[in-house]
């Protein structure tokens, strides 16, 4: 009999991919998706621990299910992912009606664990070893990657797919919980990644996005060959059917010239790099233990501009990190003004128990100061993004059509063929235009007629077919 699964995902692209894989494995076990918790036999939350807000959201969602579980005790409620690994038994204490807790390294076990609970086996918890709970090899083994199963319905769009090339992180930035919950840095064998990309291209995927916490730290030693990210994207570029390859997120110190040259040379590689700076102040970077100075970050940006003059660069910033002064913050503003990033993801610092930052420093920047700095930096970035989009007016760009625009999705009439579509340029700029559903998944020439800070607006350039003359043979 078909069972119903409700799954909610918060957090980064890694979690979106993990949910895709969990859904694929549960479909094999007779589940189909539902979009409401009332109908569901199993309710899963795939969680994030990077900010307090993301955790609070999950605990309130669990709180709302208390009565539903009392009324229908057979419903299985599970918490997966980073928060499961971080909080472990605390989740059972705060929400005793939860049946299942599974860390990111044990997701392949979800179908068997659910079957065991349904058979009356009681609540289950499966998590990886902590970073100090064994030898490195043992800890690595306890964080298993889970990639071969895919479910196209769970992808961002049918024509795009995430491909994990590595798991974990060894950088230990002091504000970040990822090295604890996702474990040691481990790269997947290139042969597995290439086979997966081939399969995706065969299923109609036009774009793959390679994922890693520090994706450009990718290293894999085969018996006679050492693979870097540049070698991997050369191999992927040769796959028929793929149109675009992107990779996120980069670590500034590992942005090597061989990688920049590969991005420049390979036609399928997006001319887009996401390289978080996090702060413009050396004092803050040092406290964050980011492993580079702002001079080194600038030198990396100079190399990017010299080798890839048309590439777009995006960054991340944390404002209000422990001890950040007004002068430190002004250095960050200066860096953003000077480097003119395509866009910046800006976050207010959120202390994470279990990180070195939480142990070493007081979270001493008041919330209203964090908010003000966040808004100020966002305003600077928005002004730059808007100005940088203006030169596109009147130009023609090549857009991979991803699907309906956000506005069109809200009022979608499936019978209407003419719809508002959205897609991205090769340098990751969002373009919105009117088109036809059949154009989703195609690469189209679009003439840009308007622009704001976040979006370019355009029209499809239609090819005129000239009159053809046929001579009738006598
Ligand atoms: S590089 Fe730093 S911020 Fe990124 S995942 Fe690793 S520890 Fe976290």
JSON list of C-alpha atoms in Angstrom, two decimals, residues 44 95 220 222 232 240 269 275 290 299:
[
{"chain": "A", "resi": 44, "resn": "UNK", "atom": "CA", "xyz": [10.45, 14.55, 8.13]},
{"chain": "A", "resi": 95, "resn": "UNK", "atom": "CA", "xyz": [9.78, 16.97, 21.72]},
{"chain": "A", "resi": 220, "resn": "UNK", "atom": "CA", "xyz": [41.39, 13.11, -4.81]},
{"chain": "A", "resi": 222, "resn": "UNK", "atom": "CA", "xyz": [44.00, 8.00, -7.53]},
{"chain": "A", "resi": 232, "resn": "UNK", "atom": "CA", "xyz": [37.26, 17.38, -12.56]},
{"chain": "A", "resi": 240, "resn": "UNK", "atom": "CA", "xyz": [27.36, 15.48, -24.13]},
{"chain": "A", "resi": 269, "resn": "UNK", "atom": "CA", "xyz": [31.77, 26.50, -17.09]},
{"chain": "A", "resi": 275, "resn": "UNK", "atom": "CA", "xyz": [34.01, 33.39, -2.77]},
{"chain": "A", "resi": 290, "resn": "UNK", "atom": "CA", "xyz": [39.42, 32.39, 8.30]},
{"chain": "A", "resi": 299, "resn": "UNK", "atom": "CA", "xyz": [45.31, 39.61, -4.28]}
]
